Amino acid sequence: MSRGSAGNGQASNQPDPQAELPLTPATFHILLALVGNERHGYSILREVEQGSGGALRLGATTLYRSIKHMLAVGMIAESEERPDPELDDERRRYYRLTEFGRRVLGAETKRLAALVTLAQTKGIDISWDHPALALGEQ
Amino acid sequence: MMQDQPNSPRHQRDPRILLVSLWVYQRLLALYPATFRCAFGQEIMRVARQTYLATYHSGGCAAVVRIWIPSLAELLYGALAEYTALLFPHQKGAPLMARYRQSASAVFAAYIAFVLVGMGFAKMSEDVMKSSLPATYPLFTIGYDVIAVLAVISLLAVLVGGLPVALAALRYAWEHRRRDILARFAVPPVALLLIFAYVLIVTTLHPRNSIFATNIHLVGIGFVVLFVAGAIASTYAVITALANSEIPLPMFRFTLLAGVVATAAMLGMAIAALLWILNLWSAAPTIFWGNDGLLASSTVLSAVGQLFVMAVAIAVAMTALWRGFGRGDQALAA
């Protein structure tokens, strides 16, 4: 685990977030799911599905292959805190977003926003009905 | 690592369709590389069970059967992708950590190869250094001393850069109860013990046993073979132990910086060895063209062979550092 490597705010030691771009949809949504919350695998899966309006349904192996990559590069870290055994299965591993992961997420969001702007300047209509957009309108 | 067993007490309460699904899932998960299964197998089975259970509660058996094909296809594709990443680690999208780790491992392997050849050079040159030649030709002493100083520098660089990584890997193995990693780290001391045992047997029996007395060359070759095999096995074991451990990224960057110092020292030693050999050619041509090489072989062939291996080791280390710091990939991309 990249424990302590990326989560201690040592931004100067981290590689350039641009080197990780573009993110796969799975990686992008997993990072989004971890913003503000430490989550275990199944919770991430549910959050990704809800966050994408059901458009993205990850399988367990895809989820953990993505987690493996994100741990290796320091975008996320395994949380050292464990939930109360009475409230949750203590064997579950929880993951949290690192400072580097947050920077990568910001860089990818900026890249996607630039793409949207580019598409709009070329007259592409983005007002069509998409589950994820509909979710945002609720 | 233990994985959720479909027939465990908890699973006995699950519907039969779930038991079958998880049984197949677990069998297919066995197709993944062992390192991946060890790290995430238990978690994956837990998430898969929850996914199947939620699907069953929302849509019954039919819903579970409907997700069989996509989830099994995902399993198989993932296994293929994991093995591809293992076989072609430098492909686009390979983790930065993997690149650092492979570069550091390559530098370490190159260093070990250099040390083995360097020991051969030291053995070959010791007779010359004990003779009167260094007194007449000071370049012998200068070259030898430069090699000795640079050998210490390179050893320190490898220790300073490598020990933190090795300790981090040991800590990871201890915390995660990874006996396979601990076993790999046990290879170097075991190899060393075997070499000591060999030397002990030979030195104990040699004076009294005619087999050793009449086959001194075989005894020497046996030692060299055992020593080289032990070094190769130890290097391989340590490299694979690091490959199976999770080590902080900045630590590997530091290791690569130490690798630069070690590689520079190796380059300096190779140049000094070349000058020493050229000096031998000039000052003592009878020795140079004679049979004073390793195990009484040709001096020229021994020297050329040693310089060749040194050059290859340096080239490997420099290429690894080039790629480790990303410039190799940038150059290829350009």
XYZ file of C-alpha atoms in Angstrom:
472
model
C 0.000 0.000 0.000
C 1.205 3.482 -0.643
C 0.478 4.207 2.971
C 1.742 7.558 3.981
C 3.340 8.199 0.645
C 0.708 10.248 -0.959
C -1.651 11.093 1.741
C 0.567 13.292 3.822
C 0.322 16.331 1.671
C 3.818 15.878 0.251
C 2.763 17.335 -3.056
C 6.292 18.302 -4.030
C 7.335 14.645 -4.006
C 4.488 13.568 -6.248
C 4.705 13.262 -10.011
C 2.757 15.542 -12.288
C -1.007 14.778 -12.245
C -1.025 15.347 -16.009
C 1.018 12.156 -16.370
C -2.020 10.156 -15.225
C -4.409 11.714 -17.745
C -6.683 10.843 -19.363
C -8.339 8.783 -16.640
C -10.503 5.816 -17.481
C -14.197 6.363 -16.678
C -13.858 3.814 -13.862
C -10.915 5.630 -12.263
C -12.599 9.026 -12.611
C -15.813 7.839 -10.988
C -14.002 5.979 -8.204
C -12.047 9.113 -7.350
C -15.282 11.106 -7.372
C -16.887 8.545 -5.086
C -14.094 9.017 -2.574
C -14.350 12.811 -2.402
C -15.212 13.648 1.179
C -15.736 10.033 2.215
C -13.714 6.970 3.028
C -15.430 4.004 1.465
C -15.060 0.238 1.184
C -15.266 -1.589 -2.132
C -18.979 -2.250 -2.311
C -19.802 1.283 -1.159
C -17.609 2.658 -3.960
C -19.415 0.412 -6.431
C -22.828 1.688 -5.348
C -21.679 5.317 -5.336
C -20.224 4.992 -8.849
C -23.470 3.501 -10.116
C -25.551 6.227 -8.500
C -23.123 8.995 -9.477
C -23.259 7.970 -13.118
C -27.022 7.650 -13.077
C -26.674 3.909 -13.592
C -24.634 4.416 -16.769
C -21.508 2.896 -15.258
C -21.745 -0.408 -13.432
C -18.382 -1.701 -12.358
C -17.673 -5.341 -11.676
C -15.721 -6.358 -8.582
C -12.526 -7.215 -10.486
C -12.616 -4.016 -12.539
C -13.067 -2.084 -9.318
C -10.087 -3.713 -7.611
C -7.877 -3.548 -10.699
C -8.541 0.195 -10.713
C -7.936 0.374 -6.962
C -4.661 -1.501 -7.390
C -3.482 1.036 -9.975
C -4.626 4.015 -7.931
C -2.896 2.690 -4.807
C 0.290 2.097 -6.786
C 0.464 5.642 -8.124
C -0.711 7.183 -4.863
C -4.085 8.569 -5.960
C -5.807 6.773 -3.096
C -4.593 5.155 0.113
C -5.970 2.505 2.377
C -7.479 4.043 5.448
C -5.806 2.891 8.625
C -8.933 3.496 10.669
C -11.357 0.642 10.999
C -15.085 1.013 11.680
C -16.625 -0.173 14.898
C -16.942 -3.981 14.505
C -20.541 -3.698 15.713
C -21.408 -1.299 12.894
C -19.522 -2.858 10.007
C -17.428 -5.835 8.977
C -13.996 -5.033 10.422
C -12.295 -7.088 7.699
C -13.399 -4.596 5.079
C -10.751 -2.304 3.760
C -11.593 1.360 3.459
C -9.994 3.677 0.938
C -9.507 7.425 0.965
C -8.567 10.039 -1.594
C -5.028 11.386 -1.261
C -3.893 14.903 -2.007
C -2.332 13.666 -5.224
C -5.589 11.910 -6.132
C -7.458 15.156 -5.589
C -5.041 16.960 -7.901
C -5.434 14.284 -10.565
C -9.213 14.507 -10.251
C -9.055 18.284 -10.620
C -6.793 18.016 -13.666
C -9.087 15.467 -15.327
C -12.180 17.554 -14.576
C -10.475 20.566 -16.121
C -9.569 18.492 -19.171
C -13.148 17.280 -19.564
C -14.487 20.806 -19.080
C -12.180 22.036 -21.824
C -13.506 19.289 -24.092
C -17.094 20.292 -23.348
C -16.259 23.925 -24.133
C -14.567 22.884 -27.360
C -17.589 20.807 -28.354
C -19.926 23.706 -27.602
C -17.867 26.146 -29.659
C -18.269 23.732 -32.569
C -22.030 23.847 -32.121
C -22.493 20.434 -30.488
C -25.793 20.293 -28.590
C -25.318 18.880 -25.094
C -28.858 19.432 -23.926
C -29.862 15.845 -24.739
C -31.249 13.639 -22.037
C -28.590 11.590 -20.275
C -29.187 9.717 -17.033
C -26.264 11.423 -15.321
C -27.464 14.872 -16.422
C -31.011 14.045 -15.401
C -29.705 13.101 -11.974
C -28.135 16.525 -11.661
C -31.443 18.188 -12.500
C -33.319 16.465 -9.709
C -4.879 -15.410 1.957
C -8.190 -16.931 2.878
C -11.083 -16.158 0.615
C -14.792 -16.290 1.277
C -15.816 -19.896 0.930
C -19.179 -20.368 -0.761
C -19.986 -23.151 1.701
C -19.104 -21.183 4.842
C -21.868 -20.778 7.487
C -22.725 -17.308 6.214
C -23.122 -18.569 2.676
C -25.294 -21.487 3.768
C -28.087 -18.970 4.291
C -27.688 -17.682 0.740
C -29.942 -18.896 -2.079
C -28.554 -21.755 -4.154
C -28.193 -19.557 -7.230
C -25.821 -17.328 -5.281
C -23.763 -20.264 -4.083
C -23.355 -21.506 -7.651
C -22.544 -18.024 -8.936
C -19.936 -17.417 -6.264
C -18.455 -20.887 -6.705
C -17.899 -20.200 -10.431
C -16.679 -16.670 -9.676
C -14.133 -17.931 -7.190
C -12.841 -20.573 -9.597
C -12.394 -17.982 -12.331
C -10.706 -15.611 -9.914
C -8.013 -18.281 -9.571
C -6.974 -17.356 -13.126
C -5.573 -14.049 -11.864
C -1.908 -13.641 -10.924
C -1.211 -14.777 -7.370
C -0.079 -11.311 -6.259
C -3.394 -9.803 -7.316
C -5.401 -12.559 -5.637
C -3.396 -12.266 -2.444
C -3.900 -8.522 -2.315
C -7.559 -8.287 -3.325
C -9.069 -11.790 -3.637
C -10.887 -11.688 -0.322
C -12.263 -8.205 -0.957
C -13.350 -9.093 -4.481
C -15.279 -12.145 -3.269
C -16.954 -10.024 -0.597
C -18.010 -7.378 -3.132
C -19.096 -10.036 -5.649
C -21.271 -11.690 -3.006
C -22.895 -8.388 -2.079
C -23.469 -7.571 -5.748
C -25.087 -10.950 -6.473
C -27.146 -10.718 -3.290
C -28.438 -7.218 -4.141
C -29.263 -8.378 -7.661
C -31.096 -11.401 -6.289
C -33.164 -9.284 -3.901
C -34.078 -6.830 -6.633
C -34.813 -9.248 -9.486
C -34.636 -12.818 -8.249
C -32.853 -15.733 -9.922
C -33.428 -14.410 -13.434
C -31.645 -11.154 -12.615
C -28.663 -13.063 -11.190
C -28.442 -15.248 -14.303
C -28.605 -12.134 -16.498
C -25.443 -10.697 -14.921
C -23.532 -13.960 -15.246
C -22.227 -13.326 -18.746
C -21.095 -9.702 -18.232
C -19.487 -10.459 -14.874
C -17.724 -13.600 -16.110
C -16.564 -11.791 -19.259
C -15.232 -9.016 -17.030
C -13.405 -11.596 -14.917
C -11.736 -13.183 -17.927
C -10.845 -9.848 -19.537
C -9.395 -8.624 -16.236
C -7.236 -11.746 -15.860
C -5.893 -11.269 -19.380
C -5.187 -7.590 -18.694
C -3.379 -8.400 -15.442
C -1.100 -10.926 -17.140
C -0.499 -8.532 -20.021
C 0.555 -5.867 -17.520
C 2.925 -8.380 -15.918
C 4.472 -9.412 -19.241
C 4.644 -5.936 -20.802
C 5.077 -3.598 -17.851
C 6.360 -0.706 -19.958
C 3.294 -0.460 -22.124
C 1.321 2.785 -22.114
C -0.617 3.238 -18.936
C 1.683 1.091 -16.795
C 1.824 2.488 -13.264
C 4.620 4.876 -12.422
C 5.391 2.701 -9.411
C 6.016 -0.298 -11.671
C 8.424 1.748 -13.781
C 10.367 2.934 -10.742
C 10.434 -0.563 -9.285
C 11.642 -2.181 -12.496
C 14.302 0.470 -12.982
C 15.571 0.093 -9.432
C 15.537 -3.709 -9.792
C 17.471 -3.542 -13.075
C 20.094 -1.246 -11.524
C 20.397 -3.629 -8.569
C 20.789 -6.676 -10.853
C 23.375 -4.813 -12.946
C 25.254 -3.875 -9.776
C 25.330 -7.490 -8.569
C 26.634 -8.631 -11.975
C 29.276 -5.902 -11.809
C 30.303 -6.956 -8.299
C 30.671 -10.601 -9.370
C 32.907 -9.613 -12.280
C 34.723 -7.127 -10.093
C 35.561 -9.911 -7.636
C 36.945 -11.885 -10.547
C 39.062 -8.888 -11.532
C 40.341 -8.523 -7.963
C 41.278 -12.212 -7.900
C 43.006 -11.974 -11.269
C 44.977 -8.867 -10.348
C 46.045 -9.835 -6.827
C 49.208 -11.638 -7.968
C 50.309 -8.589 -9.944
C 49.592 -6.302 -7.005
C 51.675 -8.534 -4.723
C 54.608 -8.505 -7.168
C 57.218 -5.772 -7.640
C 55.364 -4.319 -10.656
C 53.328 -1.684 -8.703
C 56.551 -0.275 -7.257
C 57.938 0.242 -10.756
C 54.674 1.232 -12.427
C 52.578 3.356 -10.014
C 49.595 3.301 -12.423
C 48.852 -0.202 -11.100
C 48.451 1.116 -7.568
C 46.522 4.217 -8.658
C 44.088 2.150 -10.754
C 43.648 -0.415 -7.998
C 43.055 2.259 -5.339
C 40.562 4.117 -7.538
C 38.632 0.872 -8.035
C 38.676 0.190 -4.283
C 37.394 3.678 -3.402
C 34.676 3.573 -6.066
C 33.681 0.067 -4.922
C 33.076 1.434 -1.426
C 31.104 4.396 -2.836
C 28.925 2.153 -5.013
C 28.330 -0.246 -2.120
C 27.292 2.635 0.144
C 24.987 4.011 -2.575
C 23.326 0.611 -2.986
C 22.949 0.215 0.775
C 21.622 3.736 1.331
C 19.227 3.458 -1.596
C 18.292 -0.177 -1.199
C 17.973 -0.746 2.543
C 14.966 1.578 3.068
C 13.144 -0.148 0.212
C 14.044 -3.601 1.531
C 12.920 -2.638 5.045
C 9.656 -1.212 3.676
C 9.061 -4.466 1.786
C 9.826 -6.488 4.918
C 7.457 -4.321 6.923
C 4.754 -4.771 4.308
C 5.318 -8.547 4.315
C 5.158 -8.659 8.103
C 2.043 -6.498 8.380
C 0.197 -8.365 5.638
C 1.468 -11.799 6.702
C 3.019 -12.378 3.292
C 5.128 -15.458 3.946
C 6.034 -15.672 0.255
C 7.803 -12.294 0.464
C 9.545 -13.197 3.724
C 10.679 -16.484 2.152
C 12.195 -14.559 -0.764
C 14.143 -12.352 1.619
C 15.440 -15.513 3.280
C 17.148 -16.624 0.054
C 20.295 -14.405 0.351
C 21.204 -15.557 3.906
C 20.489 -19.180 2.970
C 22.706 -18.853 -0.124
C 25.429 -17.313 2.032
C 25.153 -20.176 4.513
C 25.500 -22.716 1.695
C 28.619 -20.969 0.419
C 30.094 -20.903 3.929
C 29.235 -24.584 4.334
C 30.981 -25.392 1.043
C 34.090 -23.457 2.049
C 34.057 -25.110 5.472
C 33.798 -28.600 3.985
C 36.522 -27.932 1.435
C 38.957 -26.381 3.917
C 38.285 -29.105 6.492
C 38.645 -32.043 4.160
C 41.128 -30.658 1.672
C 44.414 -31.538 3.452
C 43.343 -35.125 4.166
C 41.240 -36.020 1.151
C 42.921 -36.873 -2.130
C 39.773 -36.015 -4.086
C 40.132 -32.365 -3.129
C 43.911 -32.354 -3.387
C 43.972 -33.708 -6.929
C 40.984 -31.729 -8.212
C 41.757 -28.289 -6.919
C 40.439 -26.752 -10.141
C 37.136 -28.553 -9.752
C 36.912 -27.295 -6.182
C 37.525 -23.761 -7.464
C 34.963 -24.124 -10.262
C 32.486 -25.547 -7.748
C 32.964 -22.501 -5.557
C 32.528 -20.089 -8.478
C 29.396 -21.910 -9.695
C 27.905 -21.966 -6.202
C 28.776 -18.337 -5.623
C 27.343 -17.143 -8.945
C 24.217 -19.310 -8.562
C 23.724 -17.986 -5.040
C 24.108 -14.396 -6.237
C 21.653 -14.902 -9.115
C 19.104 -16.661 -6.887
C 19.448 -13.988 -4.198
C 19.100 -11.132 -6.677
C 16.066 -12.731 -8.301
C 14.475 -13.413 -4.913
C 14.984 -9.838 -3.691
C 13.704 -8.332 -6.948
C 10.558 -10.489 -6.920
C 10.067 -9.713 -3.226
C 10.096 -5.995 -4.058
C 7.779 -6.613 -7.016
C 5.247 -8.230 -4.674
C 5.405 -5.499 -2.034
C 3.742 -2.117 -1.807
C 6.428 0.490 -1.267
C 5.936 4.275 -1.057
C 6.636 6.018 -4.346
C 9.059 8.697 -3.017
C 11.181 5.922 -1.527
C 11.704 4.396 -4.965
C 12.594 7.780 -6.430
C 15.284 8.103 -3.764
C 16.500 4.599 -4.604
C 16.857 5.615 -8.238
C 18.901 8.668 -7.220
C 21.204 6.359 -5.248
C 21.267 4.180 -8.373
C 22.715 7.125 -10.319
C 25.624 7.328 -7.827
C 26.180 3.558 -7.976
C 26.116 3.566 -11.786
C 28.549 6.487 -11.965
C 30.879 4.599 -9.609
C 30.552 1.471 -11.764
C 31.509 3.509 -14.828
C 34.545 4.890 -13.000
C 35.586 1.394 -11.903
C 35.256 0.044 -15.441
C 37.456 2.853 -16.799
C 40.029 2.258 -14.039
C 39.985 -1.492 -14.756
C 40.503 -0.813 -18.474
C 43.475 1.454 -17.722
C 44.882 -1.136 -15.316
C 44.658 -3.856 -17.976
C 46.225 -1.590 -20.632
C 49.013 -0.846 -18.166
C 49.523 -4.586 -17.676
C 49.781 -5.000 -21.460
C 52.420 -2.281 -21.585
C 54.385 -3.141 -18.427
C 54.175 -6.922 -18.284
C 53.335 -8.377 -21.708
C 54.356 -11.884 -20.596
C 51.655 -11.859 -17.932
C 49.173 -10.162 -20.252
C 49.610 -12.810 -22.970
C 50.034 -15.629 -20.478
C 47.605 -17.766 -18.521
C 47.166 -15.700 -15.363
C 43.445 -15.202 -15.780
C 40.688 -16.688 -13.659
C 41.278 -20.379 -12.857
C 44.570 -20.231 -14.809
C 42.814 -19.247 -18.035
C 44.093 -16.780 -20.636
C 44.738 -13.372 -19.058
C 43.556 -11.527 -22.176
C 40.352 -13.507 -22.462
C 39.624 -13.082 -18.757
C 40.231 -9.347 -18.962
C 38.160 -8.871 -22.114
C 35.345 -10.975 -20.673
C 35.330 -8.978 -17.452
C 35.344 -5.637 -19.264
C 32.551 -6.847 -21.536
C 30.315 -7.852 -18.598
C 31.125 -4.576 -16.840
C 30.118 -2.638 -19.967
C 26.862 -4.590 -20.299
C 26.045 -4.055 -16.606
C 26.669 -0.308 -16.934
C 24.566 -0.131 -20.115
C 21.695 -1.964 -18.378
C 21.904 0.321 -15.345
C 22.037 3.493 -17.448
C 19.098 2.376 -19.614
C 17.103 1.487 -16.510
C 17.789 4.902 -14.972
C 16.933 6.609 -18.253
C 13.581 4.851 -18.333
C 13.055 5.162 -14.602
C 13.210 8.926 -14.724
C 10.833 8.889 -17.673
C 13.152 10.322 -20.282
C 13.273 7.068 -22.204
C 9.492 7.082 -22.600
C 9.487 10.768 -23.502
C 12.155 10.163 -26.155
C 10.160 7.246 -27.573
C 6.986 9.335 -27.568
C 8.773 12.132 -29.442
